[in-house]
């Protein structure tokens, strides 16, 4: 017994040594700044572009319900576990496991996270490039007066060329790199604080306009009325994947941001605020888009082109549509930007802390190599959907599963509790949280996986 104790003591002091070594790291300077940055990561194209079309393809209301269940039962606990791992270790996602579990293979989770960051960012940057193209089209008023058929054509033309989609993608990567190279507080925090409130304002405005369109009701019914006959194993997996993607979970973004949070901040509150904000914006995006989809007679399951085709259609019917289109696409670019910087930061933190590169050099290397990968995703190729589906539906849930198992079974109750109560307040939900991360979340994620593989044939879904 005593031997075990002294071993634990030794490991603790080893951890302490590693952590002290990192104490002069940069971090977020204010509470609003850290929430804006983390919510900025979560709120992105996943909410405004991906959520509506995935919900559309998977039956609307039923999908939304399962999605909300996953956010609460799995998303929040996974996010909190990531924040704990990050703040306790004070490291990038790869180094975090080296510090918290020296000599054990847990660091593979970190490696998987870095790989996922590369994959996600390389298709994300392509879609973000489209948003810049659309901003340009909005400024030059080229979307005005077009029918939905013509808008479909515009979408096809602007995503299938070779030169412009690539140019826009490169421009976007350059902007992301510019912010990340400036640092955590002077780059990421500063820009998130300015951009996020603006995003909220515009999306509320658009939602209001959309539900006042003729025929809007049908869209709201599609979004909010669950049709349980549409639930299949695929719908359940897609909902799980979407919840991980939208909350930026399972690959180290929240752990990396967690490592920049001061000890006096409550991690529980941070996880709740960020998840609420993200869910609210996804629903608002649905409210802005589905009524318009039905009012225009567009197929709700029309795939990744959904927002690029339907929203310009609403703007055409609106008083002041020019200004709204301009605002909307500016904000889509912003939403993409605050998410892409978080993905880039996962890699930059890894490069600079583990490979000892200077921050600007790490940033240009990371952004440069992603740009090259993204070239293969431009033109909306098969690699694009492979990266999209594999990261959301496999890597992120798998990462999330391993992260909760690590926090629940290997970190030790004490260190988890210390981290949750580092702000000096009792974490009354602690017992409940432990049960969730030890049993409920891992079993739920594993069940969805096994079910998808057809291994739980007896569970009727
Ligand atoms: N959450 C982001 C969005 O909704 C995408 C993202 C996924 C960002 C994973 C970081 C990590 O757009």
Coordinates of C-alpha atoms and ligand atoms in Angstrom, one line a residue:
X1 CA 0.0 0.0 0.0
X2 CA 2.7 2.4 1.0
X3 CA 4.6 1.6 -2.1
X4 CA 1.6 2.5 -4.2
X5 CA 1.2 5.7 -2.3
X6 CA 4.8 6.7 -2.9
X7 CA 4.5 5.9 -6.5
X8 CA 1.4 8.1 -6.8
X9 CA 3.4 10.8 -5.0
X10 CA 6.2 10.5 -7.4
X11 CA 4.0 10.6 -10.4
X12 CA 2.2 13.7 -8.9
X13 CA 5.4 15.5 -8.5
X14 CA 6.5 14.6 -12.0
X15 CA 3.3 16.0 -13.3
X16 CA 3.8 19.1 -11.2
X17 CA 7.3 19.5 -12.7
X18 CA 6.0 19.2 -16.2
X19 CA 3.2 21.6 -15.5
X20 CA 5.4 24.2 -13.8
X21 CA 7.6 24.0 -16.9
X22 CA 4.7 25.3 -18.9
X23 CA 3.3 27.9 -16.6
X24 CA 4.5 30.9 -18.5
X25 CA 2.2 29.9 -21.4
X26 CA 0.0 32.5 -22.9
X27 CA -3.7 32.3 -22.1
X28 CA -7.1 34.0 -22.3
X29 CA -7.3 37.3 -20.5
X30 CA -11.0 37.6 -19.7
X31 CA -14.1 35.4 -19.1
X32 CA -15.9 36.9 -22.1
X33 CA -12.9 36.4 -24.2
X34 CA -12.6 32.7 -23.4
X35 CA -16.3 32.1 -23.9
X36 CA -16.2 34.0 -27.2
X37 CA -13.2 32.0 -28.3
X38 CA -14.6 28.6 -27.3
X39 CA -18.1 29.4 -28.6
X40 CA -16.4 30.9 -31.7
X41 CA -14.8 27.5 -32.3
X42 CA -18.1 25.6 -31.8
X43 CA -20.3 28.0 -33.8
X44 CA -19.2 27.8 -37.4
X45 CA -20.1 26.3 -40.7
X46 CA -21.2 23.3 -38.7
X47 CA -24.2 25.3 -37.5
X48 CA -25.1 27.4 -40.4
X49 CA -24.1 25.2 -43.3
X50 CA -23.8 21.6 -42.1
X51 CA -26.6 21.3 -39.6
X52 CA -29.4 22.4 -41.9
X53 CA -28.4 20.1 -44.7
X54 CA -27.7 17.1 -42.5
X55 CA -31.0 17.7 -40.7
X56 CA -32.7 18.0 -44.1
X57 CA -31.2 14.8 -45.3
X58 CA -32.1 12.9 -42.1
X59 CA -35.7 13.9 -41.7
X60 CA -35.8 17.2 -39.8
X61 CA -37.6 17.0 -36.4
X62 CA -36.6 13.5 -35.5
X63 CA -33.0 14.3 -36.2
X64 CA -33.1 17.5 -34.2
X65 CA -34.5 15.6 -31.1
X66 CA -31.8 12.9 -31.2
X67 CA -29.2 15.6 -31.8
X68 CA -30.3 17.6 -28.7
X69 CA -30.3 14.4 -26.6
X70 CA -26.7 13.7 -27.7
X71 CA -25.6 17.3 -27.0
X72 CA -26.8 17.1 -23.4
X73 CA -26.0 13.5 -22.5
X74 CA -22.7 13.2 -24.3
X75 CA -21.6 16.6 -25.7
X76 CA -21.4 18.5 -22.5
X77 CA -19.6 15.8 -20.5
X78 CA -17.1 15.3 -23.3
X79 CA -16.5 19.0 -23.5
X80 CA -16.0 19.3 -19.8
X81 CA -13.6 16.3 -19.8
X82 CA -11.5 18.0 -22.5
X83 CA -11.4 21.2 -20.6
X84 CA -10.2 19.4 -17.5
X85 CA -7.5 17.5 -19.4
X86 CA -6.3 20.7 -21.0
X87 CA -6.2 22.9 -18.0
X88 CA -4.7 20.3 -15.8
X89 CA -1.9 19.5 -18.2
X90 CA -1.3 23.0 -19.5
X91 CA -0.3 21.5 -22.8
X92 CA -1.3 20.8 -26.4
X93 CA -3.5 17.7 -27.0
X94 CA -0.5 15.4 -27.7
X95 CA 1.6 16.6 -24.8
X96 CA -1.3 16.6 -22.4
X97 CA -1.4 12.8 -22.3
X98 CA 2.3 12.6 -21.9
X99 CA 2.0 14.8 -18.9
X100 CA -1.1 13.2 -17.4
X101 CA -0.2 9.6 -18.3
X102 CA 3.6 9.4 -18.8
X103 CA 4.8 6.3 -20.6
X104 CA 1.3 5.1 -21.5
X105 CA -0.2 4.9 -24.9
X106 CA -2.9 7.5 -24.3
X107 CA -1.0 10.1 -26.3
X108 CA -2.3 8.2 -29.3
X109 CA -5.6 10.1 -28.7
X110 CA -3.6 13.3 -29.1
X111 CA -2.1 12.1 -32.3
X112 CA -5.5 11.2 -33.6
X113 CA -6.7 14.7 -32.7
X114 CA -3.9 16.3 -34.7
X115 CA -4.7 14.1 -37.7
X116 CA -8.4 15.0 -37.4
X117 CA -7.5 18.7 -37.3
X118 CA -5.6 18.3 -40.6
X119 CA -8.5 16.4 -42.1
X120 CA -11.3 18.7 -41.0
X121 CA -9.5 21.9 -41.8
X122 CA -8.7 20.8 -45.3
X123 CA -12.3 20.5 -46.3
X124 CA -13.5 23.2 -44.0
X125 CA -11.2 25.7 -45.8
X126 CA -12.8 24.8 -49.1
X127 CA -16.3 25.5 -47.9
X128 CA -15.0 28.7 -46.2
X129 CA -13.6 29.6 -49.6
X130 CA -17.1 29.4 -51.0
X131 CA -18.3 31.7 -48.4
X132 CA -15.7 34.3 -49.4
X133 CA -16.8 33.9 -53.1
X134 CA -20.4 34.4 -52.0
X135 CA -19.4 37.5 -50.1
X136 CA -17.9 38.8 -53.3
X137 CA -21.0 37.9 -55.3
X138 CA -23.1 39.7 -52.6
X139 CA -21.0 42.8 -52.8
X140 CA -21.1 42.9 -56.5
X141 CA -24.9 42.3 -56.4
X142 CA -24.6 39.3 -58.7
X143 CA -27.1 37.3 -56.8
X144 CA -30.0 39.8 -57.0
X145 CA -33.1 38.9 -59.1
X146 CA -32.0 35.3 -59.7
X147 CA -34.5 32.4 -59.6
X148 CA -33.8 29.3 -57.5
X149 CA -32.8 27.5 -60.6
X150 CA -30.3 30.2 -61.6
X151 CA -29.0 30.3 -58.0
X152 CA -28.4 26.6 -58.2
X153 CA -26.3 27.2 -61.3
X154 CA -24.3 30.0 -59.6
X155 CA -23.5 27.5 -56.8
X156 CA -22.4 24.9 -59.3
X157 CA -20.3 27.4 -61.2
X158 CA -18.6 28.9 -58.1
X159 CA -17.7 25.6 -56.6
X160 CA -16.6 23.6 -59.6
X161 CA -14.1 25.8 -61.3
X162 CA -10.4 25.3 -60.6
X163 CA -9.0 28.7 -60.2
X164 CA -11.4 30.7 -58.0
X165 CA -12.3 28.1 -55.4
X166 CA -8.7 27.5 -54.8
X167 CA -7.8 31.2 -54.7
X168 CA -10.6 31.8 -52.1
X169 CA -9.5 28.8 -50.1
X170 CA -5.9 30.1 -50.0
X171 CA -7.1 33.5 -49.0
X172 CA -9.1 32.0 -46.2
X173 CA -6.2 30.0 -44.9
X174 CA -4.0 33.1 -45.0
X175 CA -6.5 35.0 -42.8
X176 CA -6.7 32.1 -40.3
X177 CA -2.9 31.9 -40.1
X178 CA -2.6 35.6 -39.7
X179 CA -4.8 35.5 -36.6
X180 CA -3.3 32.4 -35.1
X181 CA 0.3 33.6 -35.5
X182 CA -0.6 36.7 -33.5
X183 CA -1.1 34.5 -30.4
X184 CA -3.8 33.3 -28.1
X185 CA -4.9 36.6 -26.5
X186 CA -3.7 39.0 -29.1
X187 CA -5.0 36.9 -32.0
X188 CA -7.7 34.3 -31.2
X189 CA -9.3 36.0 -28.2
X190 CA -9.2 39.5 -29.7
X191 CA -10.9 38.6 -32.9
X192 CA -13.5 36.3 -31.3
X193 CA -14.6 39.0 -29.0
X194 CA -15.3 41.3 -31.9
X195 CA -16.8 38.9 -34.2
X196 CA -19.1 36.7 -32.2
X197 CA -21.7 39.3 -31.0
X198 CA -22.1 40.5 -34.6
X199 CA -22.8 36.9 -35.7
X200 CA -25.6 36.5 -33.1
X201 CA -27.2 39.8 -34.1
X202 CA -27.4 38.9 -37.8
X203 CA -28.7 35.4 -37.4
X204 CA -31.5 36.5 -35.1
X205 CA -32.5 39.1 -37.7
X206 CA -32.4 36.6 -40.5
X207 CA -34.5 34.1 -38.5
X208 CA -37.2 36.8 -37.9
X209 CA -37.3 37.6 -41.6
X210 CA -37.5 33.9 -42.6
X211 CA -40.4 33.0 -40.4
X212 CA -42.5 35.9 -41.7
X213 CA -42.3 34.6 -45.2
X214 CA -45.5 33.1 -46.8
X215 CA -45.5 29.4 -46.3
X216 CA -43.0 29.5 -43.5
X217 CA -45.0 27.2 -41.3
X218 CA -44.3 24.1 -43.3
X219 CA -40.6 24.6 -42.7
X220 CA -41.0 25.0 -39.0
X221 CA -43.1 21.9 -38.8
X222 CA -40.3 20.0 -40.7
X223 CA -37.7 21.2 -38.2
X224 CA -39.6 20.8 -35.0
X225 CA -42.2 18.1 -35.5
X226 CA -40.5 14.7 -35.1
X227 CA -41.5 12.0 -37.5
X228 CA -40.3 8.9 -35.6
X229 CA -40.7 6.7 -38.6
X230 CA -37.7 8.4 -40.2
X231 CA -35.3 7.3 -37.4
X232 CA -32.8 4.7 -38.7
X233 CA -29.3 3.7 -37.4
X234 CA -27.9 6.1 -40.0
X235 CA -29.9 9.0 -38.6
X236 CA -28.7 8.2 -35.1
X237 CA -25.0 8.1 -36.2
X238 CA -25.3 11.3 -38.2
X239 CA -26.8 13.0 -35.2
X240 CA -24.0 11.9 -33.0
X241 CA -21.4 12.9 -35.6
X242 CA -23.1 16.3 -36.0
X243 CA -23.1 16.9 -32.3
X244 CA -19.4 16.2 -32.0
X245 CA -18.6 18.3 -35.1
X246 CA -20.7 21.2 -34.1
X247 CA -19.4 21.4 -30.5
X248 CA -15.8 21.0 -31.7
X249 CA -15.3 17.8 -29.7
X250 CA -13.2 14.7 -29.8
X251 CA -10.0 16.1 -31.3
X252 CA -8.5 18.4 -28.8
X253 CA -9.8 21.9 -29.6
X254 CA -11.5 22.2 -26.3
X255 CA -8.5 20.6 -24.5
X256 CA -6.2 23.1 -26.1
X257 CA -8.4 26.0 -25.3
X258 CA -8.9 24.6 -21.8
X259 CA -5.1 24.8 -21.4
X260 CA -5.4 28.6 -21.9
X261 CA -8.1 29.0 -19.2
X262 CA -7.1 30.5 -15.8
X263 CA -7.6 28.5 -12.7
X264 CA -10.1 30.9 -11.3
X265 CA -12.6 30.2 -14.1
X266 CA -15.3 27.6 -13.7
X267 CA -14.9 24.8 -16.3
X268 CA -18.5 23.6 -15.7
X269 CA -19.9 26.9 -16.5
X270 CA -17.8 27.3 -19.6
X271 CA -18.9 23.9 -21.0
X272 CA -22.6 24.8 -20.4
X273 CA -22.4 28.3 -21.9
X274 CA -20.5 27.1 -24.9
X275 CA -22.9 24.2 -25.6
X276 CA -26.0 26.3 -25.1
X277 CA -24.7 29.0 -27.4
X278 CA -23.8 26.5 -30.1
X279 CA -27.2 24.7 -29.9
X280 CA -29.0 28.0 -29.9
X281 CA -27.2 29.1 -33.1
X282 CA -27.8 25.8 -34.8
X283 CA -31.5 26.0 -34.1
X284 CA -31.6 29.6 -35.2
X285 CA -29.9 28.7 -38.4
X286 CA -32.6 26.0 -38.9
X287 CA -35.3 28.5 -38.2
X288 CA -33.7 30.9 -40.7
X289 CA -33.3 28.3 -43.4
X290 CA -36.1 25.7 -43.4
X291 CA -39.0 28.2 -43.7
X292 CA -37.2 29.7 -46.7
X293 CA -36.6 26.2 -48.2
X294 CA -40.3 25.4 -48.1
X295 CA -41.3 28.9 -49.2
X296 CA -39.1 28.4 -52.3
X297 CA -40.1 24.8 -52.9
X298 CA -36.6 23.6 -52.6
X299 CA -35.8 19.9 -51.6
X300 CA -34.8 20.1 -47.9
X301 CA -32.5 17.1 -48.6
X302 CA -30.6 19.0 -51.3
X303 CA -27.2 18.6 -49.6
X304 CA -24.2 20.9 -49.1
X305 CA -25.5 23.5 -51.5
X306 CA -28.6 24.2 -49.3
X307 CA -27.5 27.5 -47.6
X308 CA -25.8 28.8 -50.7
X309 CA -28.8 28.4 -52.8
X310 CA -31.7 29.2 -50.4
X311 CA -30.4 32.1 -48.5
X312 CA -29.7 34.3 -51.5
X313 CA -33.3 33.5 -52.5
X314 CA -34.6 35.0 -49.3
X315 CA -32.5 38.0 -49.7
X316 CA -34.0 38.6 -53.1
X317 CA -37.4 38.8 -51.6
X318 CA -36.4 41.1 -48.8
X319 CA -36.5 44.8 -48.4
X320 CA -32.9 45.8 -48.0
X321 CA -31.9 42.3 -49.3
X322 CA -28.6 43.6 -50.7
X323 CA -27.4 44.7 -47.2
X324 CA -28.7 41.5 -45.6
X325 CA -26.8 39.3 -48.1
X326 CA -23.7 41.3 -47.5
X327 CA -24.1 40.9 -43.8
X328 CA -24.9 37.3 -44.0
X329 CA -22.0 36.2 -46.0
X330 CA -19.6 38.4 -44.0
X331 CA -20.8 36.6 -41.0
X332 CA -20.5 33.2 -42.6
X333 CA -16.9 34.0 -43.3
X334 CA -16.5 35.1 -39.7
X335 CA -18.1 31.9 -38.3
X336 CA -15.8 29.9 -40.4
X337 CA -12.8 31.9 -39.4
X338 CA -13.3 31.6 -35.6
X339 CA -13.7 27.8 -36.0
X340 CA -10.8 27.4 -38.4
X341 CA -8.4 29.3 -36.0
X342 CA -9.3 26.8 -33.3
X343 CA -8.5 23.8 -35.6
X344 CA -5.2 25.5 -36.6
X345 CA -4.4 26.2 -33.0
X346 CA -4.5 22.5 -32.2
X347 CA -1.8 21.9 -34.7
X348 CA 0.2 25.0 -33.9
X349 CA 0.2 24.3 -30.2
X350 CA 1.5 20.8 -31.0
X351 CA 4.2 22.0 -33.4
X352 CA 5.4 24.7 -31.1
X353 CA 5.4 22.8 -27.8
X354 CA 6.4 19.3 -29.0
X355 CA 8.5 20.1 -32.0
X356 CA 9.8 23.4 -30.4
X357 CA 9.0 25.6 -33.4
X358 CA 8.5 29.3 -32.9
X359 CA 4.8 30.2 -33.1
X360 CA 4.8 32.1 -36.4
X361 CA 6.9 29.4 -38.1
X362 CA 4.7 26.6 -36.7
X363 CA 1.7 28.5 -38.0
X364 CA 2.9 28.9 -41.5
X365 CA 4.0 25.3 -41.7
X366 CA 0.6 24.1 -40.4
X367 CA -1.4 26.4 -42.6
X368 CA 0.8 25.7 -45.6
X369 CA 0.5 21.9 -45.4
X370 CA -3.3 22.1 -44.9
X371 CA -3.6 24.3 -47.9
X372 CA -1.9 21.6 -50.0
X373 CA -4.2 19.0 -48.6
X374 CA -7.2 21.3 -49.3
X375 CA -6.2 21.5 -52.9
X376 CA -7.3 17.9 -53.2
X377 CA -10.6 18.7 -51.5
X378 CA -11.4 21.6 -53.8
X379 CA -13.8 20.9 -56.6
X380 CA -15.8 19.1 -54.0
X381 CA -14.0 15.8 -54.7
X382 CA -14.5 12.4 -53.1
X383 CA -11.7 13.3 -50.7
X384 CA -13.9 16.1 -49.5
X385 CA -16.7 13.9 -48.4
X386 CA -14.4 11.2 -47.2
X387 CA -12.7 13.7 -44.8
X388 CA -16.0 15.1 -43.8
X389 CA -17.7 11.8 -43.0
X390 CA -14.7 10.0 -41.5
X391 CA -13.8 12.9 -39.2
X392 CA -17.4 13.6 -38.0
X393 CA -18.8 10.1 -37.8
X394 CA -15.7 8.1 -36.8
X395 CA -12.7 10.1 -35.5
X396 CA -14.5 12.6 -33.4
X397 CA -16.8 10.1 -31.6
X398 CA -14.0 7.7 -31.1
X399 CA -11.8 10.5 -29.7
X400 CA -14.6 11.6 -27.5
X401 CA -15.1 8.0 -26.2
X402 CA -11.4 7.6 -25.3
X403 CA -11.4 11.1 -23.7
X404 CA -14.3 10.4 -21.3
X405 CA -12.8 7.0 -20.6
X406 CA -9.5 8.6 -19.8
X407 CA -11.0 11.3 -17.6
X408 CA -13.5 8.9 -15.9
X409 CA -11.3 5.9 -15.3
X410 CA -7.7 7.0 -15.4
X411 CA -7.3 10.5 -14.2
X412 CA -8.4 9.9 -10.7
X413 CA -11.4 11.3 -9.0
X414 CA -9.3 13.7 -7.0
X415 CA -7.6 15.4 -9.8
X416 CA -10.9 15.7 -11.8
X417 CA -12.6 17.2 -8.8
X418 CA -9.7 19.6 -8.1
X419 CA -9.9 20.9 -11.6
X420 CA -13.7 21.4 -11.4
X421 CA -13.4 23.2 -8.2
X422 CA -10.3 25.3 -8.9
X423 CA -12.5 28.4 -8.9
X424 CA -13.1 27.8 -5.2
X425 CA -16.7 26.8 -5.6
X426 CA -18.2 23.3 -4.9
X427 CA -19.0 21.3 -8.0
X428 CA -22.3 19.9 -6.7
X429 CA -22.8 18.0 -9.9
X430 CA -19.5 16.1 -9.4
X431 CA -21.0 12.6 -8.6
X432 CA -23.4 12.8 -11.4
X433 CA -20.7 13.9 -13.8
X434 CA -18.5 11.0 -12.8
X435 CA -21.3 8.5 -13.5
X436 CA -21.9 10.1 -16.9
X437 CA -18.2 10.0 -18.0
X438 CA -17.6 6.6 -16.5
X439 CA -20.7 4.8 -17.8
X440 CA -23.4 6.7 -19.7
X441 CA -21.3 8.6 -22.3
X442 CA -18.9 5.8 -23.2
X443 CA -21.7 3.2 -23.4
X444 CA -23.9 5.5 -25.5
X445 CA -21.1 6.3 -28.0
X446 CA -20.1 2.6 -28.2
X447 CA -23.7 1.6 -28.7
X448 CA -24.1 3.9 -31.6
X449 CA -20.9 2.6 -33.2
X450 CA -21.7 -1.0 -32.7
X451 CA -25.2 -0.5 -34.0
X452 CA -23.9 1.1 -37.1
X453 CA -21.6 -1.8 -37.6
X454 CA -24.7 -4.0 -37.4
X455 CA -23.4 -5.7 -34.2
X456 CA -26.5 -4.8 -32.2
X457 CA -29.0 -6.2 -34.5
X458 CA -31.4 -7.0 -31.6
X459 CA -31.7 -3.3 -30.7
X460 CA -34.6 -2.0 -32.8
X461 CA -34.1 1.5 -33.9
Ligands
LIG1 N1 -17.5 23.3 -34.6 C1 -17.1 23.8 -35.8 C2 -18.4 24.2 -36.6 O1 -19.4 23.9 -36.2 C3 -16.3 22.9 -36.6 C4 -15.2 22.3 -35.8 C5 -15.1 20.9 -35.7 C6 -14.2 23.1 -35.3 C7 -14.1 20.3 -34.9 C8 -13.2 22.5 -34.5 C9 -13.2 21.1 -34.3 O2 -18.3 24.7 -37.7

